[in-house]
PDB file of C-alpha atoms in Angstrom:
ATOM      1  CA  MET A 156     -11.402 -31.118 -26.254  1.00 40.00           C
ATOM      2  CA  PHE A 157      -9.468 -32.423 -23.257  1.00 39.00           C
ATOM      3  CA  TRP A 158      -6.242 -30.759 -24.408  1.00 39.00           C
ATOM      4  CA  ARG A 159      -8.024 -27.510 -25.203  1.00 36.00           C
ATOM      5  CA  TYR A 160      -9.497 -27.385 -21.698  1.00 39.00           C
ATOM      6  CA  ASN A 161      -6.126 -27.964 -20.064  1.00 41.00           C
ATOM      7  CA  ALA A 162      -4.493 -25.307 -22.218  1.00 43.00           C
ATOM      8  CA  LEU A 163      -7.004 -22.768 -20.948  1.00 54.00           C
ATOM      9  CA  THR A 164      -6.760 -23.799 -17.305  1.00 66.00           C
ATOM     10  CA  SER A 165      -4.150 -22.088 -15.163  1.00 78.00           C
ATOM     11  CA  HIS A 166      -1.966 -24.205 -12.921  1.00 88.00           C
ATOM     12  CA  ILE A 167      -3.137 -21.880 -10.165  1.00 94.00           C
ATOM     13  CA  ASP A 168      -6.589 -23.485 -10.371  1.00 94.00           C
ATOM     14  CA  THR A 169      -4.971 -26.877  -9.889  1.00 93.00           C
ATOM     15  CA  LEU A 170      -3.030 -25.631  -6.876  1.00 95.00           C
ATOM     16  CA  LEU A 171      -6.164 -24.138  -5.355  1.00 95.00           C
ATOM     17  CA  ASP A 172      -7.790 -27.558  -5.495  1.00 93.00           C
ATOM     18  CA  LYS A 173      -5.071 -28.809  -3.149  1.00 91.00           C
ATOM     19  CA  GLU A 174      -5.796 -28.988   0.543  1.00 88.00           C
ATOM     20  CA  ASN A 175      -3.780 -26.483   2.577  1.00 91.00           C
ATOM     21  CA  VAL A 176      -2.262 -24.708  -0.421  1.00 95.00           C
ATOM     22  CA  THR A 177      -0.084 -21.813   0.735  1.00 96.00           C
ATOM     23  CA  LEU A 178       0.163 -18.243  -0.468  1.00 97.00           C
ATOM     24  CA  HIS A 179       3.845 -18.751  -1.244  1.00 96.00           C
ATOM     25  CA  GLU A 180       3.043 -21.700  -3.497  1.00 96.00           C
ATOM     26  CA  LEU A 181       0.695 -19.504  -5.506  1.00 97.00           C
ATOM     27  CA  MET A 182       3.209 -16.652  -5.582  1.00 97.00           C
ATOM     28  CA  ASP A 183       5.710 -18.979  -7.213  1.00 95.00           C
ATOM     29  CA  GLU A 184       3.401 -19.156 -10.233  1.00 95.00           C
ATOM     30  CA  ASP A 185       4.388 -16.632 -12.905  1.00 93.00           C
ATOM     31  CA  ASP A 186       0.793 -15.862 -13.868  1.00 94.00           C
ATOM     32  CA  ILE A 187      -0.617 -15.085 -10.423  1.00 97.00           C
ATOM     33  CA  LEU A 188      -0.937 -11.349 -11.101  1.00 96.00           C
ATOM     34  CA  GLN A 189      -2.484 -11.947 -14.504  1.00 95.00           C
ATOM     35  CA  GLU A 190      -4.980 -14.390 -13.000  1.00 96.00           C
ATOM     36  CA  CYS A 191      -5.837 -11.968 -10.209  1.00 97.00           C
ATOM     37  CA  LYS A 192      -6.390  -9.003 -12.518  1.00 95.00           C
ATOM     38  CA  GLY A 193      -8.292 -11.307 -14.860  1.00 94.00           C
ATOM     39  CA  GLN A 194     -10.795 -11.919 -12.056  1.00 94.00           C
ATOM     40  CA  ASN A 195     -10.038 -15.586 -11.424  1.00 95.00           C
ATOM     41  CA  ASN A 196     -12.802 -16.081  -8.863  1.00 95.00           C
ATOM     42  CA  LYS A 197     -11.226 -19.091  -7.213  1.00 96.00           C
ATOM     43  CA  LEU A 198      -7.975 -17.191  -6.693  1.00 97.00           C
ATOM     44  CA  ILE A 199      -9.689 -14.042  -5.446  1.00 97.00           C
ATOM     45  CA  ASP A 200     -11.798 -16.052  -3.000  1.00 97.00           C
ATOM     46  CA  PHE A 201      -8.551 -17.448  -1.618  1.00 97.00           C
ATOM     47  CA  LEU A 202      -6.794 -14.079  -1.439  1.00 98.00           C
ATOM     48  CA  VAL A 203      -9.564 -12.456   0.609  1.00 98.00           C
ATOM     49  CA  LEU A 204      -9.521 -15.167   3.261  1.00 97.00           C
ATOM     50  CA  PRO A 205      -8.651 -13.489   6.593  1.00 97.00           C
ATOM     51  CA  HIS A 206      -5.418 -15.413   7.177  1.00 96.00           C
ATOM     52  CA  VAL A 207      -4.269 -14.753   3.605  1.00 98.00           C
ATOM     53  CA  MET A 208      -5.031 -11.029   3.811  1.00 98.00           C
ATOM     54  CA  GLU A 209      -3.114 -10.982   7.083  1.00 97.00           C
ATOM     55  CA  GLU A 210      -0.123 -12.573   5.377  1.00 97.00           C
ATOM     56  CA  LEU A 211      -0.282 -10.176   2.423  1.00 98.00           C
ATOM     57  CA  VAL A 212      -0.323  -7.176   4.745  1.00 98.00           C
ATOM     58  CA  GLN A 213       2.538  -8.582   6.791  1.00 97.00           C
ATOM     59  CA  LEU A 214       4.625  -9.053   3.659  1.00 97.00           C
ATOM     60  CA  VAL A 215       4.292  -5.373   2.708  1.00 97.00           C
ATOM     61  CA  THR A 216       4.860  -3.950   6.190  1.00 97.00           C
ATOM     62  CA  CYS A 217       7.401  -6.154   7.990  1.00 95.00           C
ATOM     63  CA  GLU A 218      11.081  -6.450   7.168  1.00 90.00           C
ATOM     64  CA  PRO A 219      12.192 -10.049   6.578  1.00 86.00           C
ATOM     65  CA  GLY A 220      15.221 -11.422   8.365  1.00 80.00           C
ATOM     66  CA  GLU A 221      18.685 -10.867   6.942  1.00 79.00           C
ATOM     67  CA  ASP A 222      19.359 -14.565   6.422  1.00 82.00           C
ATOM     68  CA  VAL A 223      16.319 -15.366   4.259  1.00 84.00           C
ATOM     69  CA  GLU A 224      16.570 -16.108   0.552  1.00 88.00           C
ATOM     70  CA  ASP A 225      15.997 -13.345  -1.982  1.00 84.00           C
ATOM     71  CA  LYS A 226      12.537 -14.459  -3.053  1.00 85.00           C
ATOM     72  CA  VAL A 227      11.342 -14.150   0.541  1.00 87.00           C
ATOM     73  CA  LYS A 228      13.054 -10.792   0.931  1.00 88.00           C
ATOM     74  CA  TYR A 229      12.039  -9.255  -2.397  1.00 92.00           C
ATOM     75  CA  LYS A 230       9.830 -11.404  -4.638  1.00 94.00           C
ATOM     76  CA  TYR A 231       7.031 -12.248  -2.216  1.00 95.00           C
ATOM     77  CA  PRO A 232       6.674  -8.710  -0.774  1.00 96.00           C
ATOM     78  CA  ASN A 233       6.585  -7.231  -4.286  1.00 97.00           C
ATOM     79  CA  ILE A 234       3.932  -9.679  -5.439  1.00 97.00           C
ATOM     80  CA  ALA A 235       1.934  -9.076  -2.254  1.00 98.00           C
ATOM     81  CA  CYS A 236       1.899  -5.346  -2.971  1.00 98.00           C
ATOM     82  CA  GLU A 237       0.842  -5.945  -6.574  1.00 98.00           C
ATOM     83  CA  LEU A 238      -2.004  -8.176  -5.411  1.00 98.00           C
ATOM     84  CA  LEU A 239      -3.219  -5.683  -2.807  1.00 98.00           C
ATOM     85  CA  THR A 240      -3.135  -2.869  -5.370  1.00 97.00           C
ATOM     86  CA  SER A 241      -4.437  -4.885  -8.330  1.00 96.00           C
ATOM     87  CA  ASP A 242      -7.612  -2.785  -8.319  1.00 95.00           C
ATOM     88  CA  VAL A 243      -9.778  -5.855  -7.778  1.00 97.00           C
ATOM     89  CA  PRO A 244     -12.929  -4.671  -5.947  1.00 96.00           C
ATOM     90  CA  GLN A 245     -13.161  -7.695  -3.638  1.00 97.00           C
ATOM     91  CA  ILE A 246      -9.581  -7.226  -2.424  1.00 97.00           C
ATOM     92  CA  LEU A 247      -9.985  -3.481  -2.037  1.00 97.00           C
ATOM     93  CA  ASP A 248     -13.205  -3.887  -0.060  1.00 96.00           C
ATOM     94  CA  LYS A 249     -11.622  -6.494   2.194  1.00 97.00           C
ATOM     95  CA  LEU A 250      -8.599  -4.259   2.740  1.00 96.00           C
ATOM     96  CA  VAL A 251     -10.722  -1.526   4.322  1.00 95.00           C
ATOM     97  CA  GLU A 252     -13.215  -3.815   6.047  1.00 93.00           C
ATOM     98  CA  ASN A 253     -13.432  -2.879   9.731  1.00 89.00           C
ATOM     99  CA  ASN A 254     -10.049  -1.108   9.357  1.00 94.00           C
ATOM    100  CA  THR A 255      -8.325  -4.298  10.538  1.00 94.00           C
ATOM    101  CA  TYR A 256      -5.826  -4.523   7.690  1.00 97.00           C
ATOM    102  CA  ILE A 257      -5.470  -0.847   6.899  1.00 97.00           C
ATOM    103  CA  ASP A 258      -4.620  -0.223  10.567  1.00 97.00           C
ATOM    104  CA  LYS A 259      -1.709  -2.640  10.259  1.00 97.00           C
ATOM    105  CA  ILE A 260      -0.536  -0.864   7.116  1.00 97.00           C
ATOM    106  CA  TYR A 261      -0.884   2.547   8.760  1.00 97.00           C
ATOM    107  CA  ASN A 262       1.136   1.425  11.784  1.00 97.00           C
ATOM    108  CA  PHE A 263       4.141   1.067   9.481  1.00 97.00           C
ATOM    109  CA  LEU A 264       4.312   4.872   9.455  1.00 96.00           C
ATOM    110  CA  LEU A 265       4.667   4.999  13.244  1.00 95.00           C
ATOM    111  CA  CYS A 266       8.131   3.450  13.103  1.00 91.00           C
ATOM    112  CA  GLU A 267      10.615   5.688  14.938  1.00 86.00           C
ATOM    113  CA  HIS A 268      13.705   4.701  12.963  1.00 90.00           C
ATOM    114  CA  GLN A 269      14.334   5.303   9.266  1.00 92.00           C
ATOM    115  CA  LEU A 270      11.806   3.511   7.095  1.00 95.00           C
ATOM    116  CA  ASN A 271      12.755   0.685   4.783  1.00 95.00           C
ATOM    117  CA  PRO A 272      12.536   2.347   1.320  1.00 95.00           C
ATOM    118  CA  LEU A 273      10.974  -0.702  -0.344  1.00 96.00           C
ATOM    119  CA  LEU A 274       8.305  -1.128   2.322  1.00 97.00           C
ATOM    120  CA  ALA A 275       7.678   2.628   2.251  1.00 97.00           C
ATOM    121  CA  SER A 276       6.996   2.367  -1.474  1.00 97.00           C
ATOM    122  CA  PHE A 277       4.426  -0.359  -0.746  1.00 98.00           C
ATOM    123  CA  PHE A 278       2.819   1.855   1.909  1.00 98.00           C
ATOM    124  CA  THR A 279       2.492   4.734  -0.537  1.00 97.00           C
ATOM    125  CA  LYS A 280       1.203   2.506  -3.322  1.00 97.00           C
ATOM    126  CA  VAL A 281      -1.580   1.062  -1.157  1.00 97.00           C
ATOM    127  CA  LEU A 282      -2.666   4.443   0.200  1.00 97.00           C
ATOM    128  CA  GLY A 283      -2.340   5.932  -3.275  1.00 96.00           C
ATOM    129  CA  LEU A 284      -4.822   3.398  -4.633  1.00 96.00           C
ATOM    130  CA  LEU A 285      -7.228   4.125  -1.790  1.00 96.00           C
ATOM    131  CA  LEU A 286      -6.916   7.832  -2.537  1.00 94.00           C
ATOM    132  CA  VAL A 287      -8.055   7.147  -6.097  1.00 93.00           C
ATOM    133  CA  ARG A 288     -10.692   4.474  -5.466  1.00 95.00           C
ATOM    134  CA  LYS A 289     -11.961   5.318  -1.992  1.00 95.00           C
ATOM    135  CA  PRO A 290     -11.052   8.986  -1.411  1.00 93.00           C
ATOM    136  CA  ASP A 291     -13.793   9.729   1.119  1.00 93.00           C
ATOM    137  CA  TYR A 292     -12.886   6.678   3.162  1.00 95.00           C
ATOM    138  CA  LEU A 293      -9.161   7.474   3.160  1.00 95.00           C
ATOM    139  CA  PHE A 294      -9.699  11.123   4.035  1.00 94.00           C
ATOM    140  CA  GLU A 295     -11.916  10.310   7.016  1.00 95.00           C
ATOM    141  CA  TYR A 296      -9.517   7.582   8.121  1.00 96.00           C
ATOM    142  CA  LEU A 297      -6.430   9.804   8.055  1.00 95.00           C
ATOM    143  CA  VAL A 298      -8.150  12.779   9.676  1.00 94.00           C
ATOM    144  CA  ALA A 299      -9.180  10.551  12.577  1.00 95.00           C
ATOM    145  CA  LYS A 300      -5.581   9.489  13.198  1.00 94.00           C
ATOM    146  CA  ASP A 301      -3.566  11.263  15.858  1.00 91.00           C
ATOM    147  CA  ASP A 302      -0.989  13.532  14.183  1.00 91.00           C
ATOM    148  CA  PHE A 303      -0.896  11.721  10.847  1.00 94.00           C
ATOM    149  CA  LEU A 304       0.762  14.715   9.221  1.00 92.00           C
ATOM    150  CA  GLY A 305       3.417  14.851  11.929  1.00 92.00           C
ATOM    151  CA  HIS A 306       4.275  11.184  11.423  1.00 93.00           C
ATOM    152  CA  LEU A 307       4.403  11.739   7.675  1.00 93.00           C
ATOM    153  CA  LEU A 308       6.764  14.698   8.014  1.00 90.00           C
ATOM    154  CA  THR A 309       9.025  12.696  10.335  1.00 90.00           C
ATOM    155  CA  HIS A 310       9.837  10.449   7.382  1.00 92.00           C
ATOM    156  CA  LEU A 311       9.930  13.113   4.694  1.00 87.00           C
ATOM    157  CA  GLY A 312      13.471  12.080   3.789  1.00 86.00           C
ATOM    158  CA  THR A 313      12.074   8.807   2.437  1.00 92.00           C
ATOM    159  CA  SER A 314      11.133   9.526  -1.169  1.00 91.00           C
ATOM    160  CA  ALA A 315       8.005   7.346  -1.147  1.00 95.00           C
ATOM    161  CA  ILE A 316       6.623   9.271   1.837  1.00 94.00           C
ATOM    162  CA  MET A 317       7.224  12.581   0.098  1.00 90.00           C
ATOM    163  CA  ASP A 318       5.415  11.145  -2.930  1.00 92.00           C
ATOM    164  CA  LEU A 319       2.388  10.345  -0.763  1.00 94.00           C
ATOM    165  CA  LEU A 320       2.246  13.863   0.648  1.00 91.00           C
ATOM    166  CA  MET A 321       2.554  15.258  -2.870  1.00 88.00           C
ATOM    167  CA  ARG A 322      -0.350  13.063  -3.983  1.00 90.00           C
ATOM    168  CA  LEU A 323      -2.478  14.429  -1.161  1.00 90.00           C
ATOM    169  CA  ILE A 324      -1.597  18.026  -2.035  1.00 87.00           C
ATOM    170  CA  THR A 325      -2.121  17.633  -5.773  1.00 86.00           C
ATOM    171  CA  TYR A 326      -5.157  15.326  -5.562  1.00 83.00           C
ATOM    172  CA  ASP A 327      -7.680  16.440  -8.156  1.00 80.00           C
ATOM    173  CA  PRO A 328     -10.279  13.857  -9.339  1.00 75.00           C
ATOM    174  CA  VAL A 329     -13.009  14.683  -6.806  1.00 76.00           C
ATOM    175  CA  ILE A 330     -13.224  18.430  -6.196  1.00 77.00           C
ATOM    176  CA  SER A 331     -15.129  18.125  -2.919  1.00 80.00           C
ATOM    177  CA  VAL A 332     -12.478  15.783  -1.501  1.00 86.00           C
ATOM    178  CA  LYS A 333      -9.658  17.953  -2.836  1.00 85.00           C
ATOM    179  CA  SER A 334     -11.004  21.020  -1.035  1.00 89.00           C
ATOM    180  CA  ARG A 335     -11.398  19.059   2.203  1.00 91.00           C
ATOM    181  CA  ILE A 336      -7.840  17.734   1.970  1.00 90.00           C
ATOM    182  CA  LEU A 337      -6.382  21.194   1.372  1.00 88.00           C
ATOM    183  CA  LYS A 338      -8.415  22.709   4.205  1.00 92.00           C
ATOM    184  CA  TRP A 339      -7.291  19.912   6.514  1.00 92.00           C
ATOM    185  CA  LEU A 340      -3.626  20.435   5.585  1.00 89.00           C
ATOM    186  CA  ASP A 341      -4.081  24.148   6.170  1.00 89.00           C
ATOM    187  CA  ASP A 342      -5.738  23.535   9.551  1.00 91.00           C
ATOM    188  CA  GLU A 343      -2.823  21.249  10.409  1.00 89.00           C
ATOM    189  CA  ASN A 344      -0.402  24.122   9.632  1.00 88.00           C
ATOM    190  CA  LEU A 345       1.485  22.207   6.964  1.00 87.00           C
ATOM    191  CA  VAL A 346       3.498  25.222   5.801  1.00 82.00           C
ATOM    192  CA  GLU A 347       4.518  26.177   9.328  1.00 84.00           C
ATOM    193  CA  LYS A 348       5.531  22.604  10.134  1.00 82.00           C
ATOM    194  CA  LEU A 349       7.620  22.359   6.973  1.00 80.00           C
ATOM    195  CA  VAL A 350       9.372  25.633   7.737  1.00 77.00           C
ATOM    196  CA  ASN A 351      10.044  24.538  11.314  1.00 76.00           C
ATOM    197  CA  LEU A 352      11.701  21.384  10.015  1.00 70.00           C
ATOM    198  CA  VAL A 353      14.332  23.362   8.139  1.00 64.00           C
ATOM    199  CA  HIS A 354      17.717  23.394   9.835  1.00 55.00           C
ATOM    200  CA  VAL A 355      21.252  23.641   8.568  1.00 41.00           C
ATOM    201  CA  ASP A 356      22.398  20.109   9.399  1.00 43.00           C
ATOM    202  CA  GLN A 357      19.464  18.297   7.833  1.00 52.00           C
ATOM    203  CA  ALA A 358      19.968  15.762   5.066  1.00 51.00           C
ATOM    204  CA  GLU A 359      19.955  17.315   1.606  1.00 50.00           C
ATOM    205  CA  GLU A 360      17.088  15.113   0.377  1.00 51.00           C
ATOM    206  CA  VAL A 361      14.885  16.281   3.259  1.00 50.00           C
ATOM    207  CA  GLY A 362      15.480  19.928   2.397  1.00 50.00           C
ATOM    208  CA  ILE A 363      14.706  19.312  -1.267  1.00 49.00           C
ATOM    209  CA  SER A 364      11.515  17.500  -0.266  1.00 53.00           C
ATOM    210  CA  GLN A 365      10.369  20.397   1.892  1.00 51.00           C
ATOM    211  CA  TYR A 366      10.943  23.038  -0.762  1.00 48.00           C
ATOM    212  CA  THR A 367       9.288  20.896  -3.435  1.00 57.00           C
ATOM    213  CA  ILE A 368       6.185  20.435  -1.295  1.00 55.00           C
ATOM    214  CA  LEU A 369       6.052  24.117  -0.371  1.00 49.00           C
ATOM    215  CA  PHE A 370       6.294  25.077  -4.041  1.00 44.00           C
ATOM    216  CA  CYS A 371       3.385  22.783  -4.971  1.00 51.00           C
ATOM    217  CA  TYR A 372       1.269  23.737  -1.972  1.00 50.00           C
ATOM    218  CA  MET A 373       1.596  27.503  -2.116  1.00 50.00           C
TER     219      MET A 373
END
């Protein structure tokens, strides 16, 4: 019986019994995503702690230093994104609670220089999940932001950002939300803004993005 119990107990549970266990320690466990999606309550209770949520959001929005090891640069941010988008209700609810964390994620879009492609993919994945699971919330949140569409179009050359705009345009599950999104994009003069962005010296990928979006939107 003792051996059977230990075989069914994840090492993550043992780590969580430690005082001052860190998020990185848990991320080094191969089964962390499986345990999260499997609704390991002890793990989820840890992940939704304010300081842990803060760290998860930071991992998916801030570029690590050049001199850090690969698991800090790639592994931890990827796992953080998978945890935030694991479709676990407690994590999703905490993510949008008081807009504290979603504001930090949104601020990634306000960057004036070219976006990090990996972090941009995390940005789109998080907002994409919210579009599916909390469409009314996301719509109201984005509409309230100052020139969200303008910021999005600024980074249209980043493929993940184009993907997000395409998801907004082609959103379909909830008809009432779909009609509101399309009306909002129309009120924001999406077509006119896309046309105004066209110029002869633009990067090829930006031009392709614009024409693809126009084709889907029209």
